[in-house]
mmCIF file of C-alpha atoms and ligand atoms in Angstrom:
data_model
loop_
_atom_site.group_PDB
_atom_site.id
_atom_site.type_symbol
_atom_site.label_atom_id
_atom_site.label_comp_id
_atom_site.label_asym_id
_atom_site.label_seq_id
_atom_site.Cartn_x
_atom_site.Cartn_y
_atom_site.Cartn_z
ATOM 1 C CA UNK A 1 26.060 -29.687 -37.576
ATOM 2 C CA UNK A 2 22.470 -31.038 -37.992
ATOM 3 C CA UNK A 3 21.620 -33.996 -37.081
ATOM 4 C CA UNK A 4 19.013 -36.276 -39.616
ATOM 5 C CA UNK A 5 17.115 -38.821 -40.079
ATOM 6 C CA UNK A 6 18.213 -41.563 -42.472
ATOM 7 C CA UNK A 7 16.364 -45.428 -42.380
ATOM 8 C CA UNK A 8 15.599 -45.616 -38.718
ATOM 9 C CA UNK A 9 19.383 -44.079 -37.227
ATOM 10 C CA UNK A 10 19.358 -40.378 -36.134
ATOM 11 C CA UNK A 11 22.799 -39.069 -37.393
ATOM 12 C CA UNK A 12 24.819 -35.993 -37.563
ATOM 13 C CA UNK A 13 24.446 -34.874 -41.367
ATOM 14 C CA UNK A 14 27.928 -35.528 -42.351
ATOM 15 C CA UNK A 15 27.404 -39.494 -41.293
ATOM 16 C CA UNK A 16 24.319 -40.057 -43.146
ATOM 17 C CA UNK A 17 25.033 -42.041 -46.591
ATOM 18 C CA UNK A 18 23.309 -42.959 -49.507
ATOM 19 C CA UNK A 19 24.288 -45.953 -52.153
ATOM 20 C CA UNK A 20 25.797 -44.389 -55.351
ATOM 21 C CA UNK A 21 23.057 -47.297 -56.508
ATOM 22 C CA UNK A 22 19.883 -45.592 -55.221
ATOM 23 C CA UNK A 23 17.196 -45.254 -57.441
ATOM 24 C CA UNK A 24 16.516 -41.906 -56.049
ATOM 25 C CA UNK A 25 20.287 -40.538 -57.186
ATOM 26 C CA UNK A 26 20.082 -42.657 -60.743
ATOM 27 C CA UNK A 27 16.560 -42.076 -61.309
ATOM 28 C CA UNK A 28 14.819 -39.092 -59.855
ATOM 29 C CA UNK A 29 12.775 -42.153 -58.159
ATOM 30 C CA UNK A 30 11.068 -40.391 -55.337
ATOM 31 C CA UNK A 31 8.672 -38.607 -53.444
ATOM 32 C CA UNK A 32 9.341 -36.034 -51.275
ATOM 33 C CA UNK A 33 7.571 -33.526 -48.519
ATOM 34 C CA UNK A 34 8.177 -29.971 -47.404
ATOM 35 C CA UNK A 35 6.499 -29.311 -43.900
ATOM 36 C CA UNK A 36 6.861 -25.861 -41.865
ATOM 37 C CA UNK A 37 7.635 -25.597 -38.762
ATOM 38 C CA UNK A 38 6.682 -22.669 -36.657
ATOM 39 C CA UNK A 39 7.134 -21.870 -33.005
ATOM 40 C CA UNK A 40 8.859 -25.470 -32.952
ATOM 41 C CA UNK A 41 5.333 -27.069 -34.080
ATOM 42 C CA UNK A 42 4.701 -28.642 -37.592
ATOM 43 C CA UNK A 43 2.266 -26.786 -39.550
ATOM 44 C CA UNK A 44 -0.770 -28.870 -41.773
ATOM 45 C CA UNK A 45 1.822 -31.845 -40.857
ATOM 46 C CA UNK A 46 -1.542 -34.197 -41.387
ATOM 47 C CA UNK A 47 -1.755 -33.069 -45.107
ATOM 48 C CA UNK A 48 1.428 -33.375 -45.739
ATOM 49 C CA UNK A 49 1.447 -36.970 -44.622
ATOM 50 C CA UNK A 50 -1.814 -37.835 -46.541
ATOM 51 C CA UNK A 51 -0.338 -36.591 -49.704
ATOM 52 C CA UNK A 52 2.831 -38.271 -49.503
ATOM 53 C CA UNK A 53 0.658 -41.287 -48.860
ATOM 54 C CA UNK A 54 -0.836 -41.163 -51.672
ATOM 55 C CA UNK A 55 2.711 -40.061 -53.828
ATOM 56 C CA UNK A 56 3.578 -43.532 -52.774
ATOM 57 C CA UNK A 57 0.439 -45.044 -53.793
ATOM 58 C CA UNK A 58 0.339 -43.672 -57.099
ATOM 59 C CA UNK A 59 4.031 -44.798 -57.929
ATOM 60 C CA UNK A 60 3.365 -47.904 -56.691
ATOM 61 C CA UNK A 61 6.477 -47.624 -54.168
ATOM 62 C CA UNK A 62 6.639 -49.590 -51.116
ATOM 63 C CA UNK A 63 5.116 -47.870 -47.492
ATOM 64 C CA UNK A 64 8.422 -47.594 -45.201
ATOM 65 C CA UNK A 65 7.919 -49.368 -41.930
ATOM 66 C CA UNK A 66 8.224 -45.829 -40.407
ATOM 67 C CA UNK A 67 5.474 -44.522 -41.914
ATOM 68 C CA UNK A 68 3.348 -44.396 -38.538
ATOM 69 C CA UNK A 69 5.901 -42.860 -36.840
ATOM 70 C CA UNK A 70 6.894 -40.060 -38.991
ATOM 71 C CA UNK A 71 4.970 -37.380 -36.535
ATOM 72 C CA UNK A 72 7.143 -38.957 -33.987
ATOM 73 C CA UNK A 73 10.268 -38.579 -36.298
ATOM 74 C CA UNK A 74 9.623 -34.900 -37.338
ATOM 75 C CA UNK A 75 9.513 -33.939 -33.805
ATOM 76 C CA UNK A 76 12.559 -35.286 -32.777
ATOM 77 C CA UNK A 77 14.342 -33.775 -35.622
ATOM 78 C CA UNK A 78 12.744 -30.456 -34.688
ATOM 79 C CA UNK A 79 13.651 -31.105 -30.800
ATOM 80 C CA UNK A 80 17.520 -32.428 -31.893
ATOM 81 C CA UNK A 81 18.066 -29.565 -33.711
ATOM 82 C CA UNK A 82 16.350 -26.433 -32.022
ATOM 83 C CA UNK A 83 14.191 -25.852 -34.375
ATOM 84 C CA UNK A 84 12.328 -22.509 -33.830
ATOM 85 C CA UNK A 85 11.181 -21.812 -37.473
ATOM 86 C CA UNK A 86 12.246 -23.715 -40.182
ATOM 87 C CA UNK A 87 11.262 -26.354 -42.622
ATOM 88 C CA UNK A 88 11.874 -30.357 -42.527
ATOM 89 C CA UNK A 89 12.376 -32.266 -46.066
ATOM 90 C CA UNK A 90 11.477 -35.338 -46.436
ATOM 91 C CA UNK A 91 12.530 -37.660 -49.233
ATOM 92 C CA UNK A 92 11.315 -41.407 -50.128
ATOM 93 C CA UNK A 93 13.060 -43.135 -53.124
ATOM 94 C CA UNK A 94 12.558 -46.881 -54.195
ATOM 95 C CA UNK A 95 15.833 -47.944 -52.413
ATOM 96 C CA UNK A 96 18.943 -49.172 -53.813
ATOM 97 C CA UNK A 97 18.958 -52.121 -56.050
ATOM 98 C CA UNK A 98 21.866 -54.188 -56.417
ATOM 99 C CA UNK A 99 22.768 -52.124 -59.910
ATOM 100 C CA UNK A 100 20.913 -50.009 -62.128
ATOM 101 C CA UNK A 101 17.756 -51.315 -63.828
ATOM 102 C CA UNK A 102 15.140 -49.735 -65.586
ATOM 103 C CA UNK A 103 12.569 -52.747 -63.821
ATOM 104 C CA UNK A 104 11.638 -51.588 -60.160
ATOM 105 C CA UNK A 105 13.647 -53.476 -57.439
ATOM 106 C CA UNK A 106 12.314 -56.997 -55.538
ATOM 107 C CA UNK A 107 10.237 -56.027 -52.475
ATOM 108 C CA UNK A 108 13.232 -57.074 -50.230
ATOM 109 C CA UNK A 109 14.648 -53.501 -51.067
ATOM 110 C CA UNK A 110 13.606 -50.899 -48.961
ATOM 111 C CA UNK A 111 12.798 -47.484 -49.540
ATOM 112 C CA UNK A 112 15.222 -44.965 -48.458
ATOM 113 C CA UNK A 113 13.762 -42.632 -46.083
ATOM 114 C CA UNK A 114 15.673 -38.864 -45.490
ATOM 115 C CA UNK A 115 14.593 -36.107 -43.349
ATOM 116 C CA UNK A 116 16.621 -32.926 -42.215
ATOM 117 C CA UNK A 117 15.743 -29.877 -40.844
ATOM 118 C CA UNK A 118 16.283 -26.233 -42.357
ATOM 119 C CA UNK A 119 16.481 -23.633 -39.657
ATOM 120 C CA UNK A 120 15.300 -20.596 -40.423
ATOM 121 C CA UNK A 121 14.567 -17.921 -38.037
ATOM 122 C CA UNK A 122 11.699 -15.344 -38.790
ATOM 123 C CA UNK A 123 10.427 -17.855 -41.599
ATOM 124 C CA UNK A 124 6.757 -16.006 -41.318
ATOM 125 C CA UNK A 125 8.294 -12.422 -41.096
ATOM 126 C CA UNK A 126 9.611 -12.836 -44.491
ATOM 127 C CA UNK A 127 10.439 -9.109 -45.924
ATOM 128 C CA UNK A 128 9.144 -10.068 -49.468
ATOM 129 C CA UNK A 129 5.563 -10.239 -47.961
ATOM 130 C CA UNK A 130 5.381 -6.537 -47.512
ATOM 131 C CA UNK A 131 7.073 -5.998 -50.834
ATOM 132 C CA UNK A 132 5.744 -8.695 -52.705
ATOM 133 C CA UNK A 133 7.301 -10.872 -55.511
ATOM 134 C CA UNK A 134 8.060 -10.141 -59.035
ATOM 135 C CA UNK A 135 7.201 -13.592 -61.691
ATOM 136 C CA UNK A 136 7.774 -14.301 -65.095
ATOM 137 C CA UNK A 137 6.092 -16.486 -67.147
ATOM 138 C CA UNK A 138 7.662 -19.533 -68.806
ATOM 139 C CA UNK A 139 6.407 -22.495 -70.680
ATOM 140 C CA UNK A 140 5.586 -25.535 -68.661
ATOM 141 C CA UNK A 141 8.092 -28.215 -69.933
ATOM 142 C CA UNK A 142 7.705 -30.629 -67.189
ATOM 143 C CA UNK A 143 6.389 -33.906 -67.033
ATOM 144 C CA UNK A 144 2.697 -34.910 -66.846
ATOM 145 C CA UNK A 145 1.895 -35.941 -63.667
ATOM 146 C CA UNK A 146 2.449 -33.127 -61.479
ATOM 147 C CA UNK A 147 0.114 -33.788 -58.483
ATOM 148 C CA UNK A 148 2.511 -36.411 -57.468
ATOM 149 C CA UNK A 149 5.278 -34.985 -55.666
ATOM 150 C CA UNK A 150 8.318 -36.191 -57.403
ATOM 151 C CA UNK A 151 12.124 -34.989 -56.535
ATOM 152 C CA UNK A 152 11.939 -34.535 -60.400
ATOM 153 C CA UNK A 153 12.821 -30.940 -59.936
ATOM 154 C CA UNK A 154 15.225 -30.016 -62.808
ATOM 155 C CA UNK A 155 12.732 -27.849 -64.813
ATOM 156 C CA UNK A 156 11.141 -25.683 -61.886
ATOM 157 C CA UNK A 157 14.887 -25.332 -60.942
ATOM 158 C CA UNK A 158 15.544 -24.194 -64.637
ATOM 159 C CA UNK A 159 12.736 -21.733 -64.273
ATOM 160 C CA UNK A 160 14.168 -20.334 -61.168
ATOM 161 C CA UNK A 161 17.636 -19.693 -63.026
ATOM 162 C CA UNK A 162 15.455 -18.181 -65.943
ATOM 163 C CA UNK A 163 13.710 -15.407 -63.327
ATOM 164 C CA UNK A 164 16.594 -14.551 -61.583
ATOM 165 C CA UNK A 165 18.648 -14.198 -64.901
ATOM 166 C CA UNK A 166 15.587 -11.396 -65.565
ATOM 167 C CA UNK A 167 15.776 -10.351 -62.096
ATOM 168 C CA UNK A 168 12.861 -11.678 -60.544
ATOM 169 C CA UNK A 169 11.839 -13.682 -57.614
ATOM 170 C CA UNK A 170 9.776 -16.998 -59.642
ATOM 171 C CA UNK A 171 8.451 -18.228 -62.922
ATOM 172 C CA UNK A 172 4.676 -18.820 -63.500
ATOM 173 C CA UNK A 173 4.188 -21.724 -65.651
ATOM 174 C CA UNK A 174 2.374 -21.584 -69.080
ATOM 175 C CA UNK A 175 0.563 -24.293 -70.393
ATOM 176 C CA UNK A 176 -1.961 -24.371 -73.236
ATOM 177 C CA UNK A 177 -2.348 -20.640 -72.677
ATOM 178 C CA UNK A 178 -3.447 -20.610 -69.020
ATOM 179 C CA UNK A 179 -1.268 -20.769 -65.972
ATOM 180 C CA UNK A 180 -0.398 -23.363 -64.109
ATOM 181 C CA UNK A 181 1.374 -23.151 -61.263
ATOM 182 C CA UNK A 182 4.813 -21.346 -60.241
ATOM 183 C CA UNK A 183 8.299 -23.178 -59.906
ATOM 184 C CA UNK A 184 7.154 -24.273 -56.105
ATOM 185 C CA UNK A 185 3.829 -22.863 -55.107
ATOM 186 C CA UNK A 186 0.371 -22.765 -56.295
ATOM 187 C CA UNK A 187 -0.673 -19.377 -58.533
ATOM 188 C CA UNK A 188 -3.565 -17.179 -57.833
ATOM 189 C CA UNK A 189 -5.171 -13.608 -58.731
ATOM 190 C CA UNK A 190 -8.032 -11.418 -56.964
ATOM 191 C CA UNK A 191 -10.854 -10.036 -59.769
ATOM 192 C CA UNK A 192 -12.973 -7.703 -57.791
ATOM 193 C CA UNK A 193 -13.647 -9.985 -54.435
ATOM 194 C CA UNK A 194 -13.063 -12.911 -56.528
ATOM 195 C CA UNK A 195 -10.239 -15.386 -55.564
ATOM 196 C CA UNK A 196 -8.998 -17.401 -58.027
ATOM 197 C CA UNK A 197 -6.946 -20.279 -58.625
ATOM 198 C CA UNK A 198 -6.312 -23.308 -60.851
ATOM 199 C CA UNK A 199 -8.816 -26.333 -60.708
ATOM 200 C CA UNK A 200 -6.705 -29.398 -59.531
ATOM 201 C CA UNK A 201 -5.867 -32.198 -61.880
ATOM 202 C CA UNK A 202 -2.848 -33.857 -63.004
ATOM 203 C CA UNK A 203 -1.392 -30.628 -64.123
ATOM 204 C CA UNK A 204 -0.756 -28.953 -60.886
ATOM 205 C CA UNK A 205 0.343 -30.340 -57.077
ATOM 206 C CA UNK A 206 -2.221 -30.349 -55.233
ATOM 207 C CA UNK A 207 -0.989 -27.879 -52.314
ATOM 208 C CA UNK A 208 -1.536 -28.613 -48.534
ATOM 209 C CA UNK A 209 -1.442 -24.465 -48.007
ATOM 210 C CA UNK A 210 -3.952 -24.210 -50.896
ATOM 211 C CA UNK A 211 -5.949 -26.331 -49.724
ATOM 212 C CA UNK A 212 -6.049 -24.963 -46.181
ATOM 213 C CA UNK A 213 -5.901 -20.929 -47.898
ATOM 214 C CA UNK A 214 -9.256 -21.613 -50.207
ATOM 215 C CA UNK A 215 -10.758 -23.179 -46.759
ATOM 216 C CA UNK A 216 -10.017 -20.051 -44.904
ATOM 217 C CA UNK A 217 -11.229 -17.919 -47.528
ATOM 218 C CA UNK A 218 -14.432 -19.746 -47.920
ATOM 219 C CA UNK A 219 -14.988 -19.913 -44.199
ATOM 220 C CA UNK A 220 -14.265 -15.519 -44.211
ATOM 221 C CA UNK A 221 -17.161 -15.617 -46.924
ATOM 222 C CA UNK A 222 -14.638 -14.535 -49.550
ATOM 223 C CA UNK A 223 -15.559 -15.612 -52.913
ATOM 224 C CA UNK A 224 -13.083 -18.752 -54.412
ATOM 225 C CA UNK A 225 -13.262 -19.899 -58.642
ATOM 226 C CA UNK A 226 -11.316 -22.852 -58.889
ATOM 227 C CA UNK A 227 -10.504 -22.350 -62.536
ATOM 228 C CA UNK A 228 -7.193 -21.855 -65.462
ATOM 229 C CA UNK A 229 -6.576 -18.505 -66.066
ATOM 230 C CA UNK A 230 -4.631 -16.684 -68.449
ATOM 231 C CA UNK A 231 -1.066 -14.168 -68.376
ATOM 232 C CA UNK A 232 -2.946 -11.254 -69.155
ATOM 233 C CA UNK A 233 -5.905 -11.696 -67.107
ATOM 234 C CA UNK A 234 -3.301 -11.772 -64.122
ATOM 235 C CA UNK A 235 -1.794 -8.891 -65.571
ATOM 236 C CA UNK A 236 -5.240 -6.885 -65.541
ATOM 237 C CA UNK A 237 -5.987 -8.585 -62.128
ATOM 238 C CA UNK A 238 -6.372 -6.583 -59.013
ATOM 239 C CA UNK A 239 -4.148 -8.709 -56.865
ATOM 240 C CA UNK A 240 -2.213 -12.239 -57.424
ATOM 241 C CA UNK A 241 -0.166 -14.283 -55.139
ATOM 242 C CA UNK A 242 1.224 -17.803 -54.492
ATOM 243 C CA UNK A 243 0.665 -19.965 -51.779
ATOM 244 C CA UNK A 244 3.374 -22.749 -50.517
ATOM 245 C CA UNK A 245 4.570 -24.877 -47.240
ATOM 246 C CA UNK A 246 7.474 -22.140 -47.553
ATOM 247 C CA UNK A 247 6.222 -19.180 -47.926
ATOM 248 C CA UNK A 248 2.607 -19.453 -46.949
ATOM 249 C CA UNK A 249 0.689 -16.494 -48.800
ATOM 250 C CA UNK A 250 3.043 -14.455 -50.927
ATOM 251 C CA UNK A 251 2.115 -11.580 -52.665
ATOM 252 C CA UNK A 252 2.900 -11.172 -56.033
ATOM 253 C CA UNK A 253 3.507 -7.748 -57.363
ATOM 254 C CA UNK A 254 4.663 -7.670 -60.866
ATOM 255 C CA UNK A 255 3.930 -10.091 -63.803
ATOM 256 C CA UNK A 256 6.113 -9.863 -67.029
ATOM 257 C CA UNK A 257 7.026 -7.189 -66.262
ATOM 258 C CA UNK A 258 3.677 -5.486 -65.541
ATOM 259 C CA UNK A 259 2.096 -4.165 -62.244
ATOM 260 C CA UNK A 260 -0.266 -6.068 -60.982
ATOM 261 C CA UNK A 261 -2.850 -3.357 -59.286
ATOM 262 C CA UNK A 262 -1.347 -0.952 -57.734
ATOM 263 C CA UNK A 263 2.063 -2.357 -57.638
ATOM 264 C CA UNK A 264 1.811 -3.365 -54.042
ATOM 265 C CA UNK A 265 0.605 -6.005 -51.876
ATOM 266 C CA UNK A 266 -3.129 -6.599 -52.311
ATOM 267 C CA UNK A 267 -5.043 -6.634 -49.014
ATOM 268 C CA UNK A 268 -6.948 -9.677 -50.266
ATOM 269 C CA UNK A 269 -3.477 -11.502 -50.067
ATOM 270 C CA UNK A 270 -2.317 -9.650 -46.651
ATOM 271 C CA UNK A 271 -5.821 -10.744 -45.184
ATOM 272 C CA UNK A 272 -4.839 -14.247 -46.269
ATOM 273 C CA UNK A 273 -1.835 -14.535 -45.280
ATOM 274 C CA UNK A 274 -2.586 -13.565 -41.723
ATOM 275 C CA UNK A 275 -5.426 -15.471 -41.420
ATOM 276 C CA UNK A 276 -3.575 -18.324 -42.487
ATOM 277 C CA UNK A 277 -1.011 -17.810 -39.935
ATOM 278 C CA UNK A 278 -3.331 -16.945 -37.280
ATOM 279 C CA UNK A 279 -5.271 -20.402 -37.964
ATOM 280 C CA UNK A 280 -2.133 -22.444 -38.883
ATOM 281 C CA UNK A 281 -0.088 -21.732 -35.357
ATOM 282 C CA UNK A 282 -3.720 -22.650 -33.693
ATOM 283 C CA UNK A 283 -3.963 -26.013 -35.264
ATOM 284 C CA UNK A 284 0.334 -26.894 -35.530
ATOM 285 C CA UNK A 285 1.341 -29.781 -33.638
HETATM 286 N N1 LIG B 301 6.923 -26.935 -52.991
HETATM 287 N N2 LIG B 301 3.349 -26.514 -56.584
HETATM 288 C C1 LIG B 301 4.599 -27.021 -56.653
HETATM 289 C C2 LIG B 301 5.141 -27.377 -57.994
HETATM 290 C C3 LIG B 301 5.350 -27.202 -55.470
HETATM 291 O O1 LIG B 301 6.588 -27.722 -55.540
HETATM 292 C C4 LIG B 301 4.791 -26.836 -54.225
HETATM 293 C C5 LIG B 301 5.536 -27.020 -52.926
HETATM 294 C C6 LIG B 301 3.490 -26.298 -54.213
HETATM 295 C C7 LIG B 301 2.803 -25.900 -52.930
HETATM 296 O O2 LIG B 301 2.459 -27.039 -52.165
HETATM 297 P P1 LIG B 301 2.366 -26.965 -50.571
HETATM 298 O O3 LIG B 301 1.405 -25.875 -50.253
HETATM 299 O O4 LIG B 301 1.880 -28.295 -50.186
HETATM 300 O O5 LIG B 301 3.757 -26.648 -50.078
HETATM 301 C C8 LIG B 301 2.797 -26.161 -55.396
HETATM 302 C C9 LIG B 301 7.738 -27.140 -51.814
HETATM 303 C C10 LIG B 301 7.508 -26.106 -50.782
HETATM 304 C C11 LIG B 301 9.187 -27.270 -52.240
HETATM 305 O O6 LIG B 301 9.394 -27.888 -53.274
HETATM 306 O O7 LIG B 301 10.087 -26.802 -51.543
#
C-alpha cells in the first residue's frame, strides 16, 4: 500500500479522493510531471519543476500554495515509501468547480495537487537497453501545443496500442513528413558522428533528459543538429534512440520494420546513456 500525496495530507493510496467534479477527470485539465528517482535521489528534479512552472503559466492555472515545497514533498514520498528506484507522478488540474463548466473556475478553487510513487527496482538496468527498441511510425493526431505537458494522453496511448498490436515497443510520430517525437520520449538518430534531434517548438515537449543528453553530448565534443528529420533518413541512419525521465537513453533498433545500422545498439547511444547516468546520479538530490 503506497502512501501519496493529495492537497497537503499524506495518505495511504486507497484514502486519497478526487471530486467526480474535477476539471482534471471532466476535462483532461492538467499538467503533470514524471521525475526519476535513483538510488532514493530525484534525478534533473530542478527541470522538472521549471517546466511544470511554466505548464502552469502557459494555461493560465493557478500556482498551488505547495509549490515551494514540492522538493520537500517528493522526498518524503520517496522516504514513506522506500523508494530505491522508481518514478514519482505528479499531476496539477484546475480543481473542482461546483459543476461542470466550460468557463475556468473562480480563484477560490484550488488546484488539485497528486503525487505517488512507482517503485521500480533496477529502473537503469533496463534489459531493452542492451537490446534496444523496435518503433513504428504513426501520424501525429494530437493537439497543437505539445510543449506543455498536458494529462491529454489519449493519442500517445492510442499509439502505444497501435505498436504493440504490430509487436513493437513505441510509435514515432509523423507530422508534415518529419518526425516528431515518440508516444513519451524525445526521437533522435546518429549520421556519421552527427547527433540529431528535433528543434523545439510547439510541436514537441521540451524534454528535461534531452535537454540534459544534448548538454552532455556537447560537453564530450560530440556533434548535436537540432533539426526535423524524416522516416527514411532514420531508417538509413547509423544509430537512433529516444531519450525520457523513464527510460533515460534508449536505443532504438528497428524502424518500420527496418534495421537501423547494424541492428543493434549504437555505441553513440550506449556512450550516452552512461554518461547520462554517470552525470545524473552525481548531480540527483
Ligand atoms: N513522458 N515527449 C513526450 C510526448 C513525453 O511525454 C515525454 C515524457 C518526453 C520526454 O520528456 P522528459 O525527458 O522530460 O521525461 C518527450 C513521461 C516520461 C511520461 O509521460 O511518462
Amino acid at each position: 500500500m503506497r502512501t501519496v500525496y493529495l492537497n497537503g495530507d499524506y495518505l495511504p493510496e486507497n484514502e486519497a479522493r478526487v471530486s467526480i467534479f474535477d476539471r482534471g477527470f471532466l476535462m483532461a485539465d492538467g499538467v503533470y510531471e514524471v521525475t526519476s528517482v535513483l538510488d532514493g535521489k530525484l534525478i534533473d528534479f530542478a527541470g522538472h519543476a521549471k517546466r511544470l512552472a511554466r505548464s502552469l503559466s502557459e494555461l493560465d492555472m493557478q500556482t498551488p500554495d505547495c509549490m515551494d515545497d514540492l522538493l520537500n514533498i517528493h522526498r518524503e514520498l520517496v522516504r514513506a515509501n522506500d523508494i530505491t528506484d522508481g518514478m514519482i507522478y505528479l499531476q496539477i488540474t484546475r480543481g473542482a468547480a461546483a459543476d461542470r463548466d466550460f468557463a475556468y473556475p473562480s480563484a477560490d478553487v484550488k488546484p488539485t495537487v497528486v503525487l505517488f510513487t512507482q517503485n521500480k527496482p533496477g529502473l537503469a538496468d533496463s534489459p531493452a537497453a542492451k537490446t534496444g527498441i523496435k518503433v513504428i511510425s504513426i501520424a501525429d493526431q494530437r493537439r497543437a501545443r505539445r510543449d506543455i505537458k498536458t494529462v491529454q494522453l489519449q493519442f500517445p496511448s492510442m499509439g502505444k496500442m497501435m505498436a504493440k498490436a504490430a509487436g513493437c515497443d513505441d510509435a514515432w510520430m509523423v507530422e508534415d513528413g518529419h518526425v516528431t517525437e515518440g508516444t513519451s520520449n524525445n526521437a533522435y538518430i546518429v549520421k556519421g558522428n552527427k547527433i540529431i534531434t528535433r528543434h523545439l517548438g510547439n510541436e514537441i515537449l521540451h524534454g528535461i533528459t534531452r535537454a540534459a543528453v544534448l548538454r552532455f553530448a556537447r560537453e564530450a565534443q560530440m556533434e548535436v543538429e537540432e533539426r526535423s528529420f524524416t522516416i527514411a533518413e532514420a531508417q538509413d541512419a547509423d544509430e537512433a534512440f529516444i531519450t525520457s525521465a523513464s527510460t533515460f537513453v534508449m536505443p532504438v533498433v528497428e524502424i518500420d520494420g527496418a534495421a537501423v545500422g547494424s541492428g543493434k545498439p549504437g555505441d553513440i547511444a550506449a556512450r550516452l546513456r552512461e554518461i547520462y547516468l554517470d552525470e545524473s546520479r552525481k548531480m540527483a538530490i
